[in-house]
């Protein structure tokens, strides 16, 4: 079946602009994660959704970052007043089961965000 | 706090030779450890995990990892490397206090030469 998809694959924007990054998880997966991967680094946790609610947003770096998942499927990561330091690959992952059980995350290909 | 470290930025190995990609961890409790592989322009793919049980964990594509509690290590291994194994490998640990969070290492680039 289809895996996790993310759009756009690349996004170039100017400092101060607003961007939205979209994630389509695997159908039926209730858990959804966003990560940020800076150059030469491993993925860094941003936020976790269980269903429609943000169960854990402790990784969001500041209040310019926000994510939604209104119907428990597609999620959008929103970044306001972008800064050059926001440039990174933003990864989305989904999983089938509750995180308290043994499960596996399936990652999308990522969106490469470049802030000029 | 939980963390993992991958001490090697890059590992070079000849095709057919055994390979090892190193990972050490720091956790305050029993660790949940993972290995992922990332190919260019593709998402991370799960290779294997250690939750409990046998210290030698077998995973996808012929990879295995050995959990060593005394050395706090979880090295990834493969008996015979393939050129197609060339990719970026990440070790990760699940936060024992907050299962929602995973901490990834900085990655190790594996180069397998023919």
Coordinates of N, CA and C in Angstrom, one line a residue:
Chain A
X1 N 0.8 -1.2 0.0 CA 0.0 0.0 0.0 C 0.9 1.2 0.0
X2 N 0.2 2.4 -0.1 CA 0.9 3.6 -0.1 C 1.6 3.9 1.2
X3 N 2.7 4.5 1.2 CA 3.4 4.9 2.4 C 3.0 6.3 2.8
X4 N 3.8 6.9 3.7 CA 3.6 8.2 4.1 C 4.1 9.2 3.0
X5 N 3.3 10.1 2.7 CA 3.6 11.1 1.7 C 3.7 12.5 2.3
X6 N 4.6 13.3 1.7 CA 4.8 14.7 2.2 C 4.8 15.6 1.0
X7 N 4.2 16.7 1.2 CA 4.2 17.7 0.1 C 4.4 19.1 0.7
X8 N 5.1 20.0 0.0 CA 5.9 19.7 -1.2 C 7.2 19.0 -0.8
X9 N 7.9 18.5 -1.8 CA 9.1 17.9 -1.5 C 10.2 18.9 -1.2
X10 N 10.1 20.0 -1.9 CA 11.0 21.2 -1.6 C 10.2 22.5 -1.5
X11 N 10.6 23.3 -0.6 CA 10.0 24.6 -0.4 C 11.0 25.6 -0.2
X12 N 11.1 26.6 -1.0 CA 12.0 27.8 -0.8 C 11.1 29.0 -0.5
X13 N 11.5 29.7 0.5 CA 10.7 30.8 0.9 C 11.7 31.9 1.4
X14 N 11.1 33.1 1.6 CA 11.9 34.2 2.1 C 11.7 34.4 3.6
X15 N 12.7 34.9 4.2 CA 12.7 35.2 5.6 C 11.4 36.0 5.9
X16 N 10.7 35.6 7.0 CA 9.6 36.4 7.4 C 8.2 35.8 6.8
X17 N 8.3 34.9 5.8 CA 7.1 34.4 5.2 C 6.5 33.3 6.1
X18 N 5.3 32.9 5.7 CA 4.6 31.8 6.4 C 4.6 30.6 5.4
X19 N 4.8 29.4 6.0 CA 4.8 28.2 5.2 C 3.9 27.1 5.8
X20 N 3.4 26.3 5.0 CA 2.7 25.1 5.5 C 3.3 23.9 4.8
X21 N 3.5 22.8 5.6 CA 4.0 21.6 5.1 C 3.0 20.5 5.4
X22 N 2.7 19.6 4.5 CA 1.7 18.7 4.6 C 2.2 17.3 4.7
X23 N 1.5 16.5 5.5 CA 1.8 15.1 5.7 C 0.5 14.2 5.6
X24 N 0.6 13.2 4.7 CA -0.4 12.2 4.5 C 0.1 10.9 5.1
X25 N -0.5 10.5 6.3 CA 0.1 9.3 6.9 C -0.5 8.0 6.2
X26 N 0.0 6.9 6.6 CA -0.6 5.7 6.1 C -2.0 5.5 6.6
X27 N -2.9 5.1 5.7 CA -4.3 5.0 6.1 C -4.5 4.1 7.3
X28 N -5.2 4.6 8.3 CA -5.5 3.8 9.5 C -4.5 4.1 10.6
X29 N -3.4 4.7 10.3 CA -2.5 5.0 11.4 C -3.0 6.1 12.2
X30 N -3.0 5.9 13.5 CA -3.6 6.9 14.4 C -2.5 7.8 15.0
X31 N -1.3 7.3 15.0 CA -0.2 8.1 15.6 C 0.6 8.8 14.5
X32 N 0.9 10.1 14.7 CA 1.6 10.8 13.6 C 2.6 11.7 14.3
X33 N 3.8 11.7 13.8 CA 5.0 12.5 14.3 C 5.5 13.5 13.3
X34 N 6.0 14.6 13.8 CA 6.8 15.5 13.0 C 8.2 15.6 13.6
X35 N 9.2 15.5 12.7 CA 10.6 15.7 13.1 C 11.2 16.8 12.2
X36 N 12.3 17.3 12.7 CA 13.1 18.2 11.9 C 14.5 17.7 11.9
X37 N 15.1 17.6 10.7 CA 16.4 17.1 10.5 C 17.3 18.2 9.9
X38 N 18.2 18.7 10.7 CA 19.1 19.7 10.1 C 20.3 19.0 9.5
X39 N 21.0 19.7 8.7 CA 22.1 19.1 7.9 C 23.1 18.5 8.9
X40 N 23.5 17.2 8.6 CA 24.5 16.5 9.4 C 24.0 16.0 10.7
X41 N 22.7 16.1 11.0 CA 22.1 15.7 12.3 C 21.1 14.7 12.1
X42 N 20.7 14.0 13.2 CA 19.6 13.1 13.2 C 18.3 13.8 13.3
X43 N 17.2 13.1 13.1 CA 15.9 13.8 13.3 C 15.7 14.2 14.7
X44 N 15.0 15.3 14.8 CA 14.7 15.9 16.2 C 13.2 16.0 16.3
X45 N 12.7 15.4 17.4 CA 11.3 15.4 17.6 C 10.7 16.7 17.8
X46 N 9.6 16.9 17.1 CA 8.8 18.2 17.2 C 7.5 18.0 17.9
X47 N 6.7 17.1 17.4 CA 5.3 17.0 17.9 C 4.7 15.7 17.6
X48 N 3.8 15.2 18.4 CA 3.2 13.9 18.3 C 1.7 14.1 18.4
X49 N 1.0 13.4 17.4 CA -0.5 13.4 17.5 C -1.0 12.0 17.7
X50 N -1.9 11.8 18.6 CA -2.7 10.6 18.7 C -4.1 10.9 18.3
X51 N -4.5 10.5 17.1 CA -5.8 10.9 16.6 C -5.7 12.4 16.2
X52 N -6.7 13.1 16.6 CA -6.8 14.6 16.2 C -6.0 15.5 17.1
X53 N -5.7 15.0 18.3 CA -5.1 15.9 19.3 C -3.6 15.8 19.3
X54 N -3.0 17.0 19.6 CA -1.5 17.0 19.8 C -1.2 16.5 21.2
X55 N -0.8 15.2 21.3 CA -0.6 14.6 22.6 C 0.7 15.1 23.2
X56 N 1.6 15.6 22.4 CA 2.9 16.0 22.9 C 3.5 17.0 21.9
X57 N 3.6 18.3 22.3 CA 4.2 19.3 21.4 C 5.4 19.9 22.1
X58 N 6.0 19.1 22.9 CA 7.2 19.6 23.7 C 8.4 19.9 22.9
X59 N 8.5 19.3 21.6 CA 9.6 19.5 20.8 C 9.5 20.7 19.9
X60 N 8.4 21.4 19.8 CA 8.3 22.6 19.0 C 9.2 23.7 19.6
X61 N 10.1 24.2 18.7 CA 11.1 25.1 19.2 C 10.6 26.5 19.8
X62 N 9.5 27.0 19.3 CA 8.9 28.2 19.7 C 7.5 28.4 19.2
X63 N 6.9 29.5 19.5 CA 5.5 29.6 19.1 C 5.3 30.0 17.7
X64 N 6.3 30.1 16.9 CA 6.2 30.3 15.5 C 5.7 29.0 14.8
X65 N 6.0 27.9 15.5 CA 5.7 26.6 14.9 C 4.3 26.1 15.5
X66 N 3.5 25.5 14.6 CA 2.2 25.0 15.0 C 1.8 23.9 14.1
X67 N 1.1 22.9 14.6 CA 0.7 21.8 13.7 C -0.7 21.4 14.1
X68 N -1.4 20.9 13.1 CA -2.8 20.5 13.2 C -3.0 19.2 12.5
X69 N -4.1 18.5 13.0 CA -4.5 17.3 12.4 C -6.0 17.2 12.6
X70 N -6.8 18.0 11.9 CA -8.2 18.2 12.3 C -9.1 17.0 12.2
X71 N -8.8 16.1 11.3 CA -9.6 14.9 11.1 C -8.9 13.6 11.4
X72 N -7.8 13.7 12.1 CA -7.1 12.5 12.5 C -6.4 11.8 11.4
X73 N -6.2 12.4 10.3 CA -5.5 11.8 9.2 C -4.4 12.8 8.8
X74 N -4.6 13.6 7.8 CA -3.6 14.5 7.2 C -3.3 15.5 8.3
X75 N -2.0 15.8 8.3 CA -1.5 16.8 9.3 C -0.7 17.9 8.5
X76 N -0.8 19.2 9.1 CA -0.1 20.3 8.5 C 0.8 20.9 9.5
X77 N 2.0 21.1 9.2 CA 3.0 21.8 10.1 C 3.0 23.2 9.5
X78 N 2.8 24.2 10.4 CA 2.8 25.6 10.0 C 3.9 26.3 10.7
X79 N 4.6 27.1 9.9 CA 5.7 27.9 10.5 C 5.4 29.4 10.1
X80 N 5.3 30.2 11.1 CA 5.1 31.7 10.9 C 6.5 32.4 10.9
X81 N 6.5 33.5 10.2 CA 7.7 34.4 10.3 C 9.0 33.6 10.2
X82 N 9.1 32.9 9.1 CA 10.2 32.0 9.0 C 11.6 32.7 9.1
X83 N 12.5 31.9 9.7 CA 13.9 32.4 9.9 C 14.8 31.5 9.1
X84 N 16.0 32.0 8.8 CA 17.0 31.2 8.1 C 17.3 29.9 8.9
X85 N 17.3 30.0 10.2 CA 17.6 28.8 11.0 C 16.5 27.7 10.9
X86 N 15.4 28.1 10.3 CA 14.3 27.0 10.2 C 14.6 26.1 9.0
X87 N 15.6 26.5 8.2 CA 16.0 25.6 7.0 C 16.4 24.2 7.5
X88 N 15.7 23.2 7.0 CA 16.0 21.9 7.4 C 15.1 21.0 6.6
X89 N 15.2 19.7 6.8 CA 14.3 18.7 6.2 C 13.3 18.4 7.3
X90 N 12.0 18.5 7.0 CA 11.0 18.2 8.0 C 10.4 16.9 7.6
X91 N 10.5 15.9 8.5 CA 10.0 14.6 8.3 C 8.7 14.3 9.1
X92 N 7.9 13.5 8.5 CA 6.7 13.1 9.1 C 6.7 11.5 9.2
X93 N 6.2 11.0 10.3 CA 6.1 9.6 10.4 C 4.8 9.2 11.0
X94 N 4.3 8.0 10.7 CA 3.1 7.5 11.3 C 3.3 6.1 11.8
X95 N 2.4 5.7 12.7 CA 2.4 4.4 13.2 C 1.0 3.9 13.5
X96 N 0.9 2.6 13.6 CA -0.4 2.0 13.7 C -1.0 1.9 15.1
X97 N -0.1 1.8 16.0 CA -0.6 1.6 17.4 C -0.2 2.6 18.4
X98 N -0.7 2.4 19.5 CA -0.5 3.3 20.6 C 1.0 3.3 21.0
X99 N 1.6 4.4 21.3 CA 3.1 4.4 21.6 C 3.5 3.6 22.8
X100 N 2.6 3.3 23.6 CA 2.9 2.5 24.8 C 3.1 1.0 24.5
X101 N 2.7 0.7 23.2 CA 2.9 -0.7 22.8 C 4.1 -0.8 21.9
X102 N 4.5 -2.0 21.5 CA 5.6 -2.2 20.6 C 5.2 -1.9 19.2
X103 N 5.8 -0.9 18.5 CA 5.3 -0.5 17.2 C 6.5 0.0 16.4
X104 N 6.2 0.4 15.2 CA 7.2 0.8 14.2 C 6.7 2.1 13.6
X105 N 7.6 3.1 13.5 CA 7.3 4.3 12.8 C 7.6 4.2 11.3
X106 N 6.8 4.7 10.4 CA 7.0 4.7 9.0 C 7.2 6.2 8.6
X107 N 8.3 6.4 8.0 CA 8.7 7.8 7.7 C 8.3 8.2 6.3
X108 N 8.0 9.4 6.0 CA 7.8 10.0 4.7 C 9.2 10.5 4.2
X109 N 9.2 10.9 2.9 CA 10.5 11.3 2.3 C 11.0 12.7 2.8
X110 N 10.1 13.4 3.4 CA 10.5 14.7 4.0 C 10.2 15.9 3.0
X111 N 10.1 17.0 3.6 CA 10.1 18.3 2.9 C 11.3 19.1 3.2
X112 N 12.1 19.4 2.2 CA 13.3 20.3 2.4 C 12.9 21.7 2.3
X113 N 13.0 22.4 3.5 CA 12.6 23.8 3.6 C 13.9 24.6 3.5
X114 N 13.9 25.6 2.6 CA 15.0 26.5 2.6 C 14.5 27.9 2.7
X115 N 15.0 28.6 3.7 CA 14.6 30.0 4.0 C 15.7 30.9 3.6
X116 N 15.5 31.8 2.6 CA 16.5 32.7 2.1 C 16.6 34.0 2.9
Chain B
X1 N 18.2 12.4 31.3 CA 17.9 12.5 29.9 C 18.4 11.3 29.1
X2 N 17.7 11.0 28.0 CA 18.1 9.9 27.2 C 18.9 10.4 26.0
X3 N 19.8 9.7 25.5 CA 20.6 10.1 24.3 C 21.3 8.9 23.7
X4 N 21.6 9.0 22.4 CA 22.5 8.1 21.8 C 23.6 8.8 21.1
X5 N 24.7 8.1 20.9 CA 25.9 8.7 20.2 C 26.4 7.8 19.2
X6 N 26.7 8.3 18.0 CA 27.3 7.5 17.0 C 28.7 8.2 16.7
X7 N 29.7 7.5 17.2 CA 31.0 8.1 17.2 C 31.7 8.3 15.9
X8 N 31.2 7.6 14.9 CA 31.8 7.6 13.5 C 30.9 8.3 12.6
X9 N 31.4 9.4 11.9 CA 30.6 10.1 10.9 C 30.5 9.2 9.7
X10 N 31.5 8.4 9.4 CA 31.6 7.6 8.2 C 32.3 6.3 8.5
X11 N 31.8 5.3 7.8 CA 32.4 3.9 7.9 C 32.6 3.4 6.4
X12 N 33.8 3.0 6.1 CA 34.1 2.5 4.8 C 34.4 1.0 4.9
X13 N 33.9 0.2 4.0 CA 34.1 -1.2 4.1 C 34.0 -1.8 2.6
X14 N 34.8 -2.8 2.4 CA 34.7 -3.4 1.1 C 33.6 -4.4 1.0
X15 N 33.0 -4.5 -0.2 CA 31.9 -5.4 -0.4 C 32.4 -6.9 0.0
X16 N 31.5 -7.6 0.7 CA 31.8 -8.9 1.1 C 32.4 -9.0 2.5
X17 N 32.9 -7.9 3.0 CA 33.5 -7.9 4.3 C 32.4 -7.6 5.4
X18 N 32.7 -8.0 6.6 CA 31.7 -7.6 7.7 C 31.7 -6.2 8.0
X19 N 30.6 -5.6 8.4 CA 30.5 -4.2 8.7 C 30.0 -4.1 10.2
X20 N 30.4 -3.0 10.8 CA 29.9 -2.6 12.1 C 29.7 -1.1 12.1
X21 N 28.5 -0.7 12.5 CA 28.3 0.7 12.7 C 27.9 0.9 14.2
X22 N 28.7 1.8 14.9 CA 28.6 1.9 16.3 C 27.6 2.8 16.9
X23 N 27.1 2.4 18.0 CA 26.1 3.3 18.7 C 26.2 3.0 20.2
X24 N 26.3 4.1 21.0 CA 26.3 3.9 22.4 C 25.1 4.8 23.0
X25 N 24.6 4.3 24.1 CA 23.4 5.0 24.6 C 23.5 5.4 26.0
X26 N 22.7 6.3 26.4 CA 22.6 6.8 27.8 C 21.2 6.9 28.2
X27 N 20.7 6.0 29.0 CA 19.3 6.1 29.5 C 19.2 5.8 30.9
X28 N 18.1 6.4 31.5 CA 17.9 6.2 33.0 C 16.9 5.1 33.2
X29 N 17.2 3.9 32.8 CA 16.3 2.8 32.9 C 16.6 1.8 31.8
X30 N 15.6 0.9 31.5 CA 15.8 -0.1 30.4 C 15.6 0.6 29.1
X31 N 16.5 0.4 28.2 CA 16.5 1.1 26.9 C 15.6 0.4 25.9
X32 N 14.9 1.3 25.1 CA 14.3 0.8 23.9 C 15.1 1.4 22.7
X33 N 15.8 0.5 22.0 CA 16.8 1.0 21.0 C 16.4 0.6 19.6
X34 N 16.7 1.4 18.6 CA 16.3 1.2 17.3 C 17.4 1.6 16.3
X35 N 17.4 0.9 15.1 CA 18.2 1.4 14.0 C 17.4 1.6 12.8
X36 N 17.7 2.8 12.2 CA 17.0 3.2 10.9 C 18.1 3.4 9.8
X37 N 17.7 3.2 8.6 CA 18.5 3.5 7.5 C 17.8 4.6 6.6
X38 N 18.6 5.5 6.0 CA 18.1 6.5 5.2 C 18.8 6.6 3.9
X39 N 18.1 6.3 2.8 CA 18.7 6.4 1.4 C 18.4 7.8 0.9
X40 N 19.2 8.3 0.0 CA 19.0 9.6 -0.5 C 17.6 9.9 -1.0
X41 N 17.0 11.0 -0.6 CA 15.7 11.4 -1.1 C 14.6 10.5 -0.7
X42 N 14.9 9.7 0.3 CA 13.9 8.8 0.8 C 13.8 8.9 2.3
X43 N 12.6 8.5 2.9 CA 12.4 8.5 4.3 C 13.2 7.5 5.0
X44 N 13.3 7.6 6.3 CA 14.0 6.7 7.2 C 13.2 5.3 7.1
X45 N 14.0 4.3 7.0 CA 13.4 2.9 7.1 C 13.8 2.2 8.3
X46 N 12.9 1.6 9.0 CA 13.2 0.8 10.2 C 14.0 -0.4 9.8
X47 N 15.0 -0.7 10.6 CA 15.8 -1.9 10.4 C 15.6 -3.0 11.5
X48 N 15.7 -2.5 12.7 CA 15.5 -3.4 13.8 C 15.3 -2.7 15.2
X49 N 14.9 -3.4 16.2 CA 14.7 -2.8 17.5 C 15.1 -3.8 18.6
X50 N 15.5 -3.2 19.7 CA 15.7 -4.0 20.9 C 14.8 -3.4 22.0
X51 N 13.9 -4.3 22.5 CA 13.0 -3.9 23.6 C 13.4 -4.7 24.8
X52 N 13.5 -6.0 24.7 CA 13.9 -6.9 25.8 C 14.2 -8.2 25.2
X53 N 14.8 -9.1 26.0 CA 15.1 -10.5 25.5 C 16.5 -10.7 25.0
X54 N 16.6 -11.4 23.9 CA 18.0 -11.8 23.4 C 18.8 -10.5 23.1
X55 N 20.0 -10.6 23.4 CA 20.9 -9.4 23.2 C 21.2 -9.3 21.7
X56 N 21.1 -10.3 20.9 CA 21.4 -10.3 19.5 C 20.0 -10.2 18.8
X57 N 19.8 -9.0 18.1 CA 18.5 -8.8 17.5 C 18.7 -8.9 16.0
X58 N 17.9 -9.6 15.3 CA 18.0 -9.7 13.8 C 16.9 -8.8 13.2
X59 N 17.3 -8.2 12.1 CA 16.4 -7.2 11.4 C 16.4 -7.4 9.9
X60 N 16.0 -6.4 9.3 CA 15.8 -6.4 7.8 C 17.1 -6.4 7.1
X61 N 17.1 -6.9 5.8 CA 18.2 -6.9 4.9 C 19.5 -7.6 5.4
X62 N 19.3 -8.5 6.4 CA 20.5 -9.2 6.9 C 21.2 -8.5 8.0
X63 N 20.7 -7.4 8.4 CA 21.3 -6.7 9.5 C 21.0 -7.3 10.9
X64 N 21.9 -7.1 11.8 CA 21.6 -7.5 13.2 C 22.3 -6.5 14.1
X65 N 21.9 -6.5 15.3 CA 22.5 -5.6 16.3 C 22.7 -6.3 17.6
X66 N 23.8 -6.0 18.3 CA 24.0 -6.6 19.6 C 23.9 -5.6 20.7
X67 N 23.0 -5.9 21.6 CA 22.8 -5.1 22.8 C 23.8 -5.5 23.9
X68 N 24.6 -4.5 24.4 CA 25.5 -4.8 25.4 C 25.3 -3.9 26.6
X69 N 24.7 -4.4 27.6 CA 24.3 -3.5 28.7 C 25.6 -3.0 29.5
X70 N 26.6 -3.8 29.6 CA 27.8 -3.3 30.4 C 28.5 -2.2 29.7
X71 N 28.5 -2.3 28.3 CA 29.2 -1.3 27.6 C 28.2 -0.2 27.0
X72 N 27.0 -0.3 27.4 CA 25.9 0.6 26.9 C 26.0 0.8 25.4
X73 N 26.1 -0.3 24.7 CA 26.2 -0.2 23.2 C 25.2 -1.0 22.5
X74 N 24.9 -0.6 21.3 CA 24.0 -1.3 20.5 C 24.5 -1.1 19.0
X75 N 25.5 -1.8 18.7 CA 26.2 -1.7 17.4 C 25.5 -2.5 16.4
X76 N 25.4 -1.9 15.2 CA 24.7 -2.6 14.0 C 25.8 -3.4 13.3
X77 N 25.4 -4.6 12.9 CA 26.4 -5.4 12.2 C 25.7 -6.1 11.0
X78 N 26.6 -6.5 10.1 CA 26.2 -7.4 9.0 C 27.4 -8.2 8.6
X79 N 27.2 -9.5 8.4 CA 28.4 -10.4 8.1 C 29.1 -10.1 6.8
X80 N 28.3 -9.7 5.8 CA 28.8 -9.5 4.5 C 28.2 -8.3 3.8
X81 N 28.9 -7.2 3.7 CA 28.4 -6.0 3.2 C 28.1 -6.0 1.7
X82 N 27.0 -5.3 1.3 CA 26.7 -5.2 -0.2 C 26.9 -3.7 -0.5
X83 N 27.2 -3.5 -1.8 CA 27.3 -2.1 -2.3 C 26.0 -1.3 -2.0
X84 N 24.9 -2.0 -2.2 CA 23.6 -1.4 -2.0 C 23.3 -1.1 -0.5
X85 N 24.1 -1.5 0.4 CA 24.0 -1.1 1.8 C 24.5 0.3 2.1
X86 N 25.1 0.9 1.1 CA 25.6 2.3 1.3 C 24.5 3.2 1.5
X87 N 24.5 3.9 2.6 CA 23.4 4.8 3.1 C 23.8 5.4 4.4
X88 N 22.8 6.2 4.9 CA 23.0 6.8 6.2 C 22.3 6.0 7.3
X89 N 22.9 5.7 8.3 CA 22.3 4.9 9.4 C 22.2 5.7 10.7
X90 N 21.0 5.5 11.3 CA 20.7 6.3 12.5 C 20.3 5.3 13.6
X91 N 21.0 5.5 14.7 CA 20.6 4.8 16.0 C 19.6 5.7 16.7
X92 N 18.6 5.1 17.4 CA 17.7 5.9 18.2 C 17.3 5.2 19.4
X93 N 16.9 6.0 20.4 CA 16.4 5.5 21.7 C 15.1 6.2 22.0
X94 N 14.2 5.4 22.6 CA 12.9 5.9 23.0 C 13.0 6.4 24.5
X95 N 12.4 7.6 24.7 CA 12.5 8.2 26.0 C 11.7 7.3 27.0
X96 N 12.3 6.9 28.0 CA 11.7 6.0 29.0 C 10.6 6.7 29.8
X97 N 10.7 8.1 29.9 CA 9.8 8.9 30.7 C 8.7 9.4 29.8
X98 N 8.9 9.5 28.5 CA 7.9 10.0 27.6 C 8.0 9.2 26.3
X99 N 7.2 8.1 26.2 CA 7.3 7.2 25.1 C 7.0 7.8 23.8
X100 N 6.5 9.0 23.8 CA 6.2 9.7 22.5 C 7.5 10.2 21.8
X101 N 8.5 10.3 22.6 CA 9.7 10.9 22.0 C 10.8 9.9 21.8
X102 N 11.4 10.1 20.6 CA 12.6 9.4 20.2 C 13.8 10.3 20.1
X103 N 14.9 9.9 20.5 CA 16.2 10.6 20.3 C 17.1 9.9 19.3
X104 N 17.4 10.6 18.3 CA 18.3 10.0 17.2 C 19.7 10.4 17.4
X105 N 20.6 9.6 17.0 CA 22.0 9.9 16.8 C 22.2 10.8 15.6
X106 N 23.4 11.3 15.4 CA 23.7 12.2 14.3 C 23.9 11.5 13.0
X107 N 23.9 10.1 13.0 CA 24.0 9.4 11.8 C 25.5 9.0 11.4
X108 N 25.6 7.9 10.8 CA 26.8 7.3 10.2 C 26.6 7.0 8.8
X109 N 27.5 7.6 7.9 CA 27.4 7.3 6.5 C 28.3 6.0 6.2
X110 N 27.6 5.0 5.7 CA 28.3 3.8 5.4 C 28.5 3.8 3.9
X111 N 29.8 3.6 3.6 CA 30.2 3.4 2.2 C 30.8 2.0 2.0
X112 N 30.1 1.3 1.1 CA 30.6 0.0 0.7 C 31.1 0.0 -0.7
X113 N 32.4 -0.3 -0.8 CA 33.0 -0.2 -2.1 C 33.2 -1.6 -2.8
X114 N 33.0 -1.6 -4.1 CA 33.0 -2.9 -4.8 C 34.4 -3.5 -4.8

